[in-house]
Rosetta silent file (secondary structure, phi, psi, omega in degrees, C-alpha in Angstrom):
SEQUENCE: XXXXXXXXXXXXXXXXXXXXXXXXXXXXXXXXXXXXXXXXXXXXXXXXXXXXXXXXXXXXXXXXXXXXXXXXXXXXXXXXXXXXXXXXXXXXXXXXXXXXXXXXXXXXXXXXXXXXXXXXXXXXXXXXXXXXXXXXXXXXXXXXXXXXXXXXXXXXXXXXXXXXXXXXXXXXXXXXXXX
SCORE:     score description
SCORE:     0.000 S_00000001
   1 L     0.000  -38.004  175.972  -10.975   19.475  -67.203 S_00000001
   2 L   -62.117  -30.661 -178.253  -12.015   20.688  -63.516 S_00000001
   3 L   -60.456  -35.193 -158.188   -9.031   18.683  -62.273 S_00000001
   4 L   -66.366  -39.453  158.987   -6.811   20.413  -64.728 S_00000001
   5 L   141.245   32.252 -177.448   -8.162   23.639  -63.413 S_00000001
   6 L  -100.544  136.939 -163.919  -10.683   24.973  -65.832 S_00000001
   7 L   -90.683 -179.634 -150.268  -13.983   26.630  -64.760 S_00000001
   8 H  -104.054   24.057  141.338  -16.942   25.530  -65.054 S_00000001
   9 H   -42.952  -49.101 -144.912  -17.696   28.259  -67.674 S_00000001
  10 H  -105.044  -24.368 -159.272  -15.147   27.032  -69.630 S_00000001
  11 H   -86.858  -49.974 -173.678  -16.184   23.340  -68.775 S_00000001
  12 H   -82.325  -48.912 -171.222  -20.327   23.794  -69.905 S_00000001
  13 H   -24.399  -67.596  174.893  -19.090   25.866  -73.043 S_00000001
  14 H   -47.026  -35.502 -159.626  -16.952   22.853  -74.102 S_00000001
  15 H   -84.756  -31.392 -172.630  -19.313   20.057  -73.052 S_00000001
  16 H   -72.044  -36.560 -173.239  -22.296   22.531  -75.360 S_00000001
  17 H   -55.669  -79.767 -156.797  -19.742   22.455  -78.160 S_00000001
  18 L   -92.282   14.342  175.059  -19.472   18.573  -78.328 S_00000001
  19 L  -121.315   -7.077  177.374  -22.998   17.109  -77.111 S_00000001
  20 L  -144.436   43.857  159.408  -25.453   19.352  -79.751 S_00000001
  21 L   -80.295  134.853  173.716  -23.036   18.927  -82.415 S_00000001
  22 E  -123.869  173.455  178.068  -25.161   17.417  -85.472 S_00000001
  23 L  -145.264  118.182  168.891  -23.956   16.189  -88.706 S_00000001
  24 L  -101.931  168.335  174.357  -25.238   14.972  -92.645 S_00000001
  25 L  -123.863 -165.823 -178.083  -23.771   13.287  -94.613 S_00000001
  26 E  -142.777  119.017 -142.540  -24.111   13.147  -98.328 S_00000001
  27 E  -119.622  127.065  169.670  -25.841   10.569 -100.421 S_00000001
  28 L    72.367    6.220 -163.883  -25.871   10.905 -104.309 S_00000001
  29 L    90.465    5.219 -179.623  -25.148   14.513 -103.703 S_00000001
  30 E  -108.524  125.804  178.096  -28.183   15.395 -101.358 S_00000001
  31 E   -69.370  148.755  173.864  -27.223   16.261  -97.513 S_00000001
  32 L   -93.667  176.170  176.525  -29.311   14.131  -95.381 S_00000001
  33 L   -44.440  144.311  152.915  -31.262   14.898  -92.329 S_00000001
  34 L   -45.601  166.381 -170.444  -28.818   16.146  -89.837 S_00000001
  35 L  -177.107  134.729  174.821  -28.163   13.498  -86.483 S_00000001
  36 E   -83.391  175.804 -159.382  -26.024   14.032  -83.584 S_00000001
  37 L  -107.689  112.947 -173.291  -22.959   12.022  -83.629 S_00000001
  38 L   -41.234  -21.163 -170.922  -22.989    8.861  -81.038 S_00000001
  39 L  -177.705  135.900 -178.308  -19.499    9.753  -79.526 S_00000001
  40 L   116.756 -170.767  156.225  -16.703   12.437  -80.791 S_00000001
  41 L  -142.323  164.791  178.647  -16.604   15.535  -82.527 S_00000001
  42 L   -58.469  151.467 -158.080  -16.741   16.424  -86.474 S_00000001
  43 L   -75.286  155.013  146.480  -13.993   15.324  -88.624 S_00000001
  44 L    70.737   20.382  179.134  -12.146   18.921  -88.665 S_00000001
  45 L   -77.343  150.193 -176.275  -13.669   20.911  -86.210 S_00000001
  46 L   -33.808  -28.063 -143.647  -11.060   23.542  -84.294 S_00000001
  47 H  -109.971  -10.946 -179.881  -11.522   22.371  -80.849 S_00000001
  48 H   -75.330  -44.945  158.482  -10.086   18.877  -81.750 S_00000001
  49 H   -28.943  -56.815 -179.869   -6.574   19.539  -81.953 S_00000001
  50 H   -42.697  -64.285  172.364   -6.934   21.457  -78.635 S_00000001
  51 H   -34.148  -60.371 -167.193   -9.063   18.426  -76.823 S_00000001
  52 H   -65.058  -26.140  175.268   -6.579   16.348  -78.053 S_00000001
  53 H   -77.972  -14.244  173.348   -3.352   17.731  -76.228 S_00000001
  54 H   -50.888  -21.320 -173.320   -5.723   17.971  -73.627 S_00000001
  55 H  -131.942   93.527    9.276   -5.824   14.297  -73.072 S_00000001
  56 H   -33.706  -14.869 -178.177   -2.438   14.088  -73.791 S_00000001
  57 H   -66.138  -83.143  173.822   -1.640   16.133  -70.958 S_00000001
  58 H   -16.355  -58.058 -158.682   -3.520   13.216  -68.956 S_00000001
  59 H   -75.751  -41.042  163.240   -1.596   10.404  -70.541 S_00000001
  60 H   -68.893  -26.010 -149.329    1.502   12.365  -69.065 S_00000001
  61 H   -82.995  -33.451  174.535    0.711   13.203  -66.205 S_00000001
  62 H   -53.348  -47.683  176.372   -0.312    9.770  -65.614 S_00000001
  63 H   -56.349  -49.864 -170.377    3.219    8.523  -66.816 S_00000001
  64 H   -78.637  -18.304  154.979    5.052   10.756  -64.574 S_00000001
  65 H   -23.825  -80.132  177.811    2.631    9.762  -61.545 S_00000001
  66 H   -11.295  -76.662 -129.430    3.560    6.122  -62.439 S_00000001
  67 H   -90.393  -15.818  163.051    7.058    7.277  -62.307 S_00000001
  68 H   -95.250   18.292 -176.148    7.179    9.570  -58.961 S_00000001
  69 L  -109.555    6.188 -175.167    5.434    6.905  -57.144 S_00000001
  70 L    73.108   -7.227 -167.604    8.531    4.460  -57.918 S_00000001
  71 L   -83.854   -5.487  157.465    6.064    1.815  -59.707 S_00000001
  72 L  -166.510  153.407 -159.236    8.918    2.232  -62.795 S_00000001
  73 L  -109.558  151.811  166.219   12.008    3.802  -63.335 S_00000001
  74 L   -80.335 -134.955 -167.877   13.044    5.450  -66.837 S_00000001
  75 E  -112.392  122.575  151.336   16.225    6.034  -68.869 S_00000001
  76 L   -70.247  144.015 -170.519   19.111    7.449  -66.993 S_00000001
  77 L  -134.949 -176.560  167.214   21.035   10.023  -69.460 S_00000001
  78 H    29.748   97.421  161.566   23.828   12.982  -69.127 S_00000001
  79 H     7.596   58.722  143.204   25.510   11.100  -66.128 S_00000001
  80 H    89.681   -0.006 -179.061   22.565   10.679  -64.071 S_00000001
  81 H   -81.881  -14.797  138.754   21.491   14.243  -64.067 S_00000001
  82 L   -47.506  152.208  128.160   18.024   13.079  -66.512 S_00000001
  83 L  -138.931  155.873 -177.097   16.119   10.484  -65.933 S_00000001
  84 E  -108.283   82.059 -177.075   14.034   10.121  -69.105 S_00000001
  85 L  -104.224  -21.224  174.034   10.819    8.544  -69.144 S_00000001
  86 L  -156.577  151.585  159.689    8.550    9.574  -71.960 S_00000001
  87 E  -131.282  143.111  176.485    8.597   12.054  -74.742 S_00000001
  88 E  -125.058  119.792  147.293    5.072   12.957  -76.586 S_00000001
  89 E  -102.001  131.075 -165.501    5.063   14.817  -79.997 S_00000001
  90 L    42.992 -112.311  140.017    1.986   15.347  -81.475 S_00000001
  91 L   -87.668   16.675 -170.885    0.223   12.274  -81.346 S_00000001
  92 E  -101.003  178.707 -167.731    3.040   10.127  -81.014 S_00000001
  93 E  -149.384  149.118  165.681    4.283    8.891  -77.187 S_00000001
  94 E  -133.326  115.492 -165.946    7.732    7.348  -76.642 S_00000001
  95 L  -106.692   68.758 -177.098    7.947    5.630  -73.784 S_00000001
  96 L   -66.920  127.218  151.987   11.924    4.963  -71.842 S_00000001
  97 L  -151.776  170.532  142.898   11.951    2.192  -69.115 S_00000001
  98 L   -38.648  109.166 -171.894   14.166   -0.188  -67.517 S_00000001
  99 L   -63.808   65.990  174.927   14.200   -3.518  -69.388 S_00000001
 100 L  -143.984  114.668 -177.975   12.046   -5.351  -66.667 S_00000001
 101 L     2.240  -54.438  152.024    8.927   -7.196  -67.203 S_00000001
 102 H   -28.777  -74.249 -177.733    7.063   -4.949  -64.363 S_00000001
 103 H   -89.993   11.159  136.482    7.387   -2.328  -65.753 S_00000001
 104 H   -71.219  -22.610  139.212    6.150   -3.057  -68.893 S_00000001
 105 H   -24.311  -68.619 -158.016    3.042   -4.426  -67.170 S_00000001
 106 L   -91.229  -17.439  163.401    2.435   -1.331  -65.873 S_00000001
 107 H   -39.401  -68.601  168.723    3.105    0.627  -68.791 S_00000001
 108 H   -60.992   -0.121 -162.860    0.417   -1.337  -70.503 S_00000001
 109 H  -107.749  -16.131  176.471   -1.976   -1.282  -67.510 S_00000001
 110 H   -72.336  -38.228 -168.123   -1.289    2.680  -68.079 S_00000001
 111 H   -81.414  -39.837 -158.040   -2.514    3.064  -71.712 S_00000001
 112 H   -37.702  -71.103 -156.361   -5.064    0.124  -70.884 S_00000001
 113 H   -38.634  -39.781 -162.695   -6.349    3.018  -68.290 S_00000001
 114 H   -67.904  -40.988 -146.705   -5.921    6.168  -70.585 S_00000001
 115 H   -75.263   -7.198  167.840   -7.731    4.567  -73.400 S_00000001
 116 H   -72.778  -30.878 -159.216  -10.803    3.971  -70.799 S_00000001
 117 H   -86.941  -24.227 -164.079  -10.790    6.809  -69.535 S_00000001
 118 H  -148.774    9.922  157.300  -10.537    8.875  -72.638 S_00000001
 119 L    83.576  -15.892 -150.339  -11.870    6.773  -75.547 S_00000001
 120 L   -98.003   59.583 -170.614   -8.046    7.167  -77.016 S_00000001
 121 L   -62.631  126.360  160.274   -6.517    3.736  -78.408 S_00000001
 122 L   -73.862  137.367  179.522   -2.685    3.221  -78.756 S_00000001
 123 L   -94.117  104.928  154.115   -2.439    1.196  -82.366 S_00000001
 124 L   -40.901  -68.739 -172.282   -0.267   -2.113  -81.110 S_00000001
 125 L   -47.461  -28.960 -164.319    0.333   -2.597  -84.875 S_00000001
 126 L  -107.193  -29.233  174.336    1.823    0.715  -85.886 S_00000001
 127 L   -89.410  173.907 -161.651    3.731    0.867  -82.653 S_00000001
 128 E  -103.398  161.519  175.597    7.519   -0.456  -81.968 S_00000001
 129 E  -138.751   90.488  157.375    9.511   -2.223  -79.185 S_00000001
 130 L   -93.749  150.440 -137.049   13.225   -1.478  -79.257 S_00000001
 131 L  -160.030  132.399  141.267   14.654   -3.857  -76.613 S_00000001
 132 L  -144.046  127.706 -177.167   18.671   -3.435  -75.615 S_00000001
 133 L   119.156   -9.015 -167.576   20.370   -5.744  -73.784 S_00000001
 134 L  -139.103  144.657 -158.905   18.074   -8.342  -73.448 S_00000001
 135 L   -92.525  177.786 -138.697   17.772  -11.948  -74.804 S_00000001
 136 H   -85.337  -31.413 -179.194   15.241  -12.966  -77.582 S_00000001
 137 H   -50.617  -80.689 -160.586   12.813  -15.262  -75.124 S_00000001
 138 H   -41.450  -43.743 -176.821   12.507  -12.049  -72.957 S_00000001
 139 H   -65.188  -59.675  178.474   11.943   -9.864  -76.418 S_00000001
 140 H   -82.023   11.405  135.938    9.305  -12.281  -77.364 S_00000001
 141 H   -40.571  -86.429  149.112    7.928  -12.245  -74.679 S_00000001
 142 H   -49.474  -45.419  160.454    7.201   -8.636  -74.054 S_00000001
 143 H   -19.820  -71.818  169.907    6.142   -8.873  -77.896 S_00000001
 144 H   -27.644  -65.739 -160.136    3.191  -10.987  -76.658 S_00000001
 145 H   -75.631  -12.737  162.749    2.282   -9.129  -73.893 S_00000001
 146 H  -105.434  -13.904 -142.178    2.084   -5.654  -75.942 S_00000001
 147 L    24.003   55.949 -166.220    1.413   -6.825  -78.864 S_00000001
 148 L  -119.430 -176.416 -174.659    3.499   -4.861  -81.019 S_00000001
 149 E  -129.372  143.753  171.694    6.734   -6.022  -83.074 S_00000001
 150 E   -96.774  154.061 -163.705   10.505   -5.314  -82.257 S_00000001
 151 L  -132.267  147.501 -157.584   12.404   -3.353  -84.367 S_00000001
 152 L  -125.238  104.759  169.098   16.327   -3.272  -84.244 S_00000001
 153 L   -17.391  125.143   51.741   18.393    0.145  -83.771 S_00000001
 154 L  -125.127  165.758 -167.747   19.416    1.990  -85.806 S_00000001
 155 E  -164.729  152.083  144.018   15.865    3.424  -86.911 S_00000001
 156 E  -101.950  138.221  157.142   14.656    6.595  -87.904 S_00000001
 157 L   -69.233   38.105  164.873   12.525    8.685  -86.274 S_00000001
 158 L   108.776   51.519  171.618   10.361   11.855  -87.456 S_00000001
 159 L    75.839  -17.254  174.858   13.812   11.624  -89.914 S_00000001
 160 L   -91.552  149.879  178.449   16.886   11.529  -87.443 S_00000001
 161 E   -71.414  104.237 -159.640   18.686    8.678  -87.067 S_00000001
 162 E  -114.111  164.134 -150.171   18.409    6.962  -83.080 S_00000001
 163 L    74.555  -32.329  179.799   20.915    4.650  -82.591 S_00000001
 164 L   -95.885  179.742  173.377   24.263    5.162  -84.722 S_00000001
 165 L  -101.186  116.552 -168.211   26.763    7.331  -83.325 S_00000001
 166 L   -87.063   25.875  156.753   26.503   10.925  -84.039 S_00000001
 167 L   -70.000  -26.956 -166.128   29.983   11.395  -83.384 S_00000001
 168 L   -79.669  116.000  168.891   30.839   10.187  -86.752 S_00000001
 169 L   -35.356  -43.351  168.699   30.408   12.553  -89.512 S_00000001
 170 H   -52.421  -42.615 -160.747   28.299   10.046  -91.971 S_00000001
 171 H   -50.723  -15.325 -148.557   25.853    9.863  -89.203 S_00000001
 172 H  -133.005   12.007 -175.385   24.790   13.263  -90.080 S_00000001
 173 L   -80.190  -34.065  175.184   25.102   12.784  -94.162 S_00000001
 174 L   -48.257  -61.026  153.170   21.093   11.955  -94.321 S_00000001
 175 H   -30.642  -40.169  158.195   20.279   15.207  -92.479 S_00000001
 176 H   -74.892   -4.632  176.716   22.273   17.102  -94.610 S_00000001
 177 H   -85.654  -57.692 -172.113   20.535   15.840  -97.691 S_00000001
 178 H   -65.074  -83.921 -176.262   16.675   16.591  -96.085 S_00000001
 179 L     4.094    0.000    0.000   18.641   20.065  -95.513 S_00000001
């Protein structure tokens, strides 16, 4: 938080928040002794949402580091005037590279870092690998080496369709349905 540029008012408040947080639980219907909590904050307290884009922030800033340092290049789009490397909504991350082995390396050596750094796990299982352009050896490859599963365009996405062509009028009859 000091890098990001928060004072250290702002810094011991937060750290007072989450270190003499206690908690019971509730057994048979009786609260138990109270206990501070080994690592975290309470399931719904306010400040978690916040924390959390907070360390999302991180996980970009790291990606675009990666990506002004040259160690991988993204997605070019709108005739080269983009370049497209990550989009984060909420807690999900999308991730654009260049299909080449490197820089999926370093991709993973990025989350490896965030989740040390910040206690934060990417779930291999729930996430995806869409792969275009590249032959199945390489795709199972990179499978391995993320451990995640590929998935084959068209897909949906938080409900839109990625993949088909959204020139075509059908493309757009699901949206018009949710509508």
């Amino acid at each position: 938080m000091e890098v990001m540029g928060f004072g250290i008012k702002w810094r011991i408040w937060i750290h007072q928040c989450i270190s003499t947080a206690s908690i019971s639980v509730l057994i048979n219907g009786s609260p138990s002794r109270p206990f501070k909590m080994g690592r975290g904050i309470r399931q719904g307290d306010p400040l978690s949402p916040f924390l959390f884009v907070l360390m999302a922030e991180v996980l970009n800033k790291m990606i675009q580091r990666a990506v002004s340092s040259g160690l991988f290049k993204g997605l070019t789009v709108s005739n080269g005037e983009i370049q497209l490397s990550h989009l984060q909504l909420a807690d999900d991350t999308l991730v654009f590279c260049e299909a080449k082995e490197q820089y999926v390396r370093l991709i993973k050596g990025i989350f490896l870092s965030y989740q040390v750094f910040s206690g934060l796990c990417v779930n291999y299982k729930k996430s995806a690998l869409v792969v275009v352009g590249k032959d199945d050896a390489w795709i199972a490859k990179v499978e391995v080496m993320l451990g995640c599963s590929r998935v084959q365009l068209p897909i949906n996405y938080l409900g839109i369709p990625l993949g088909v062509n959204m020139r075509r009028a059908s493309s757009w009859q699901s949206i018009i349905d949710k509508v």
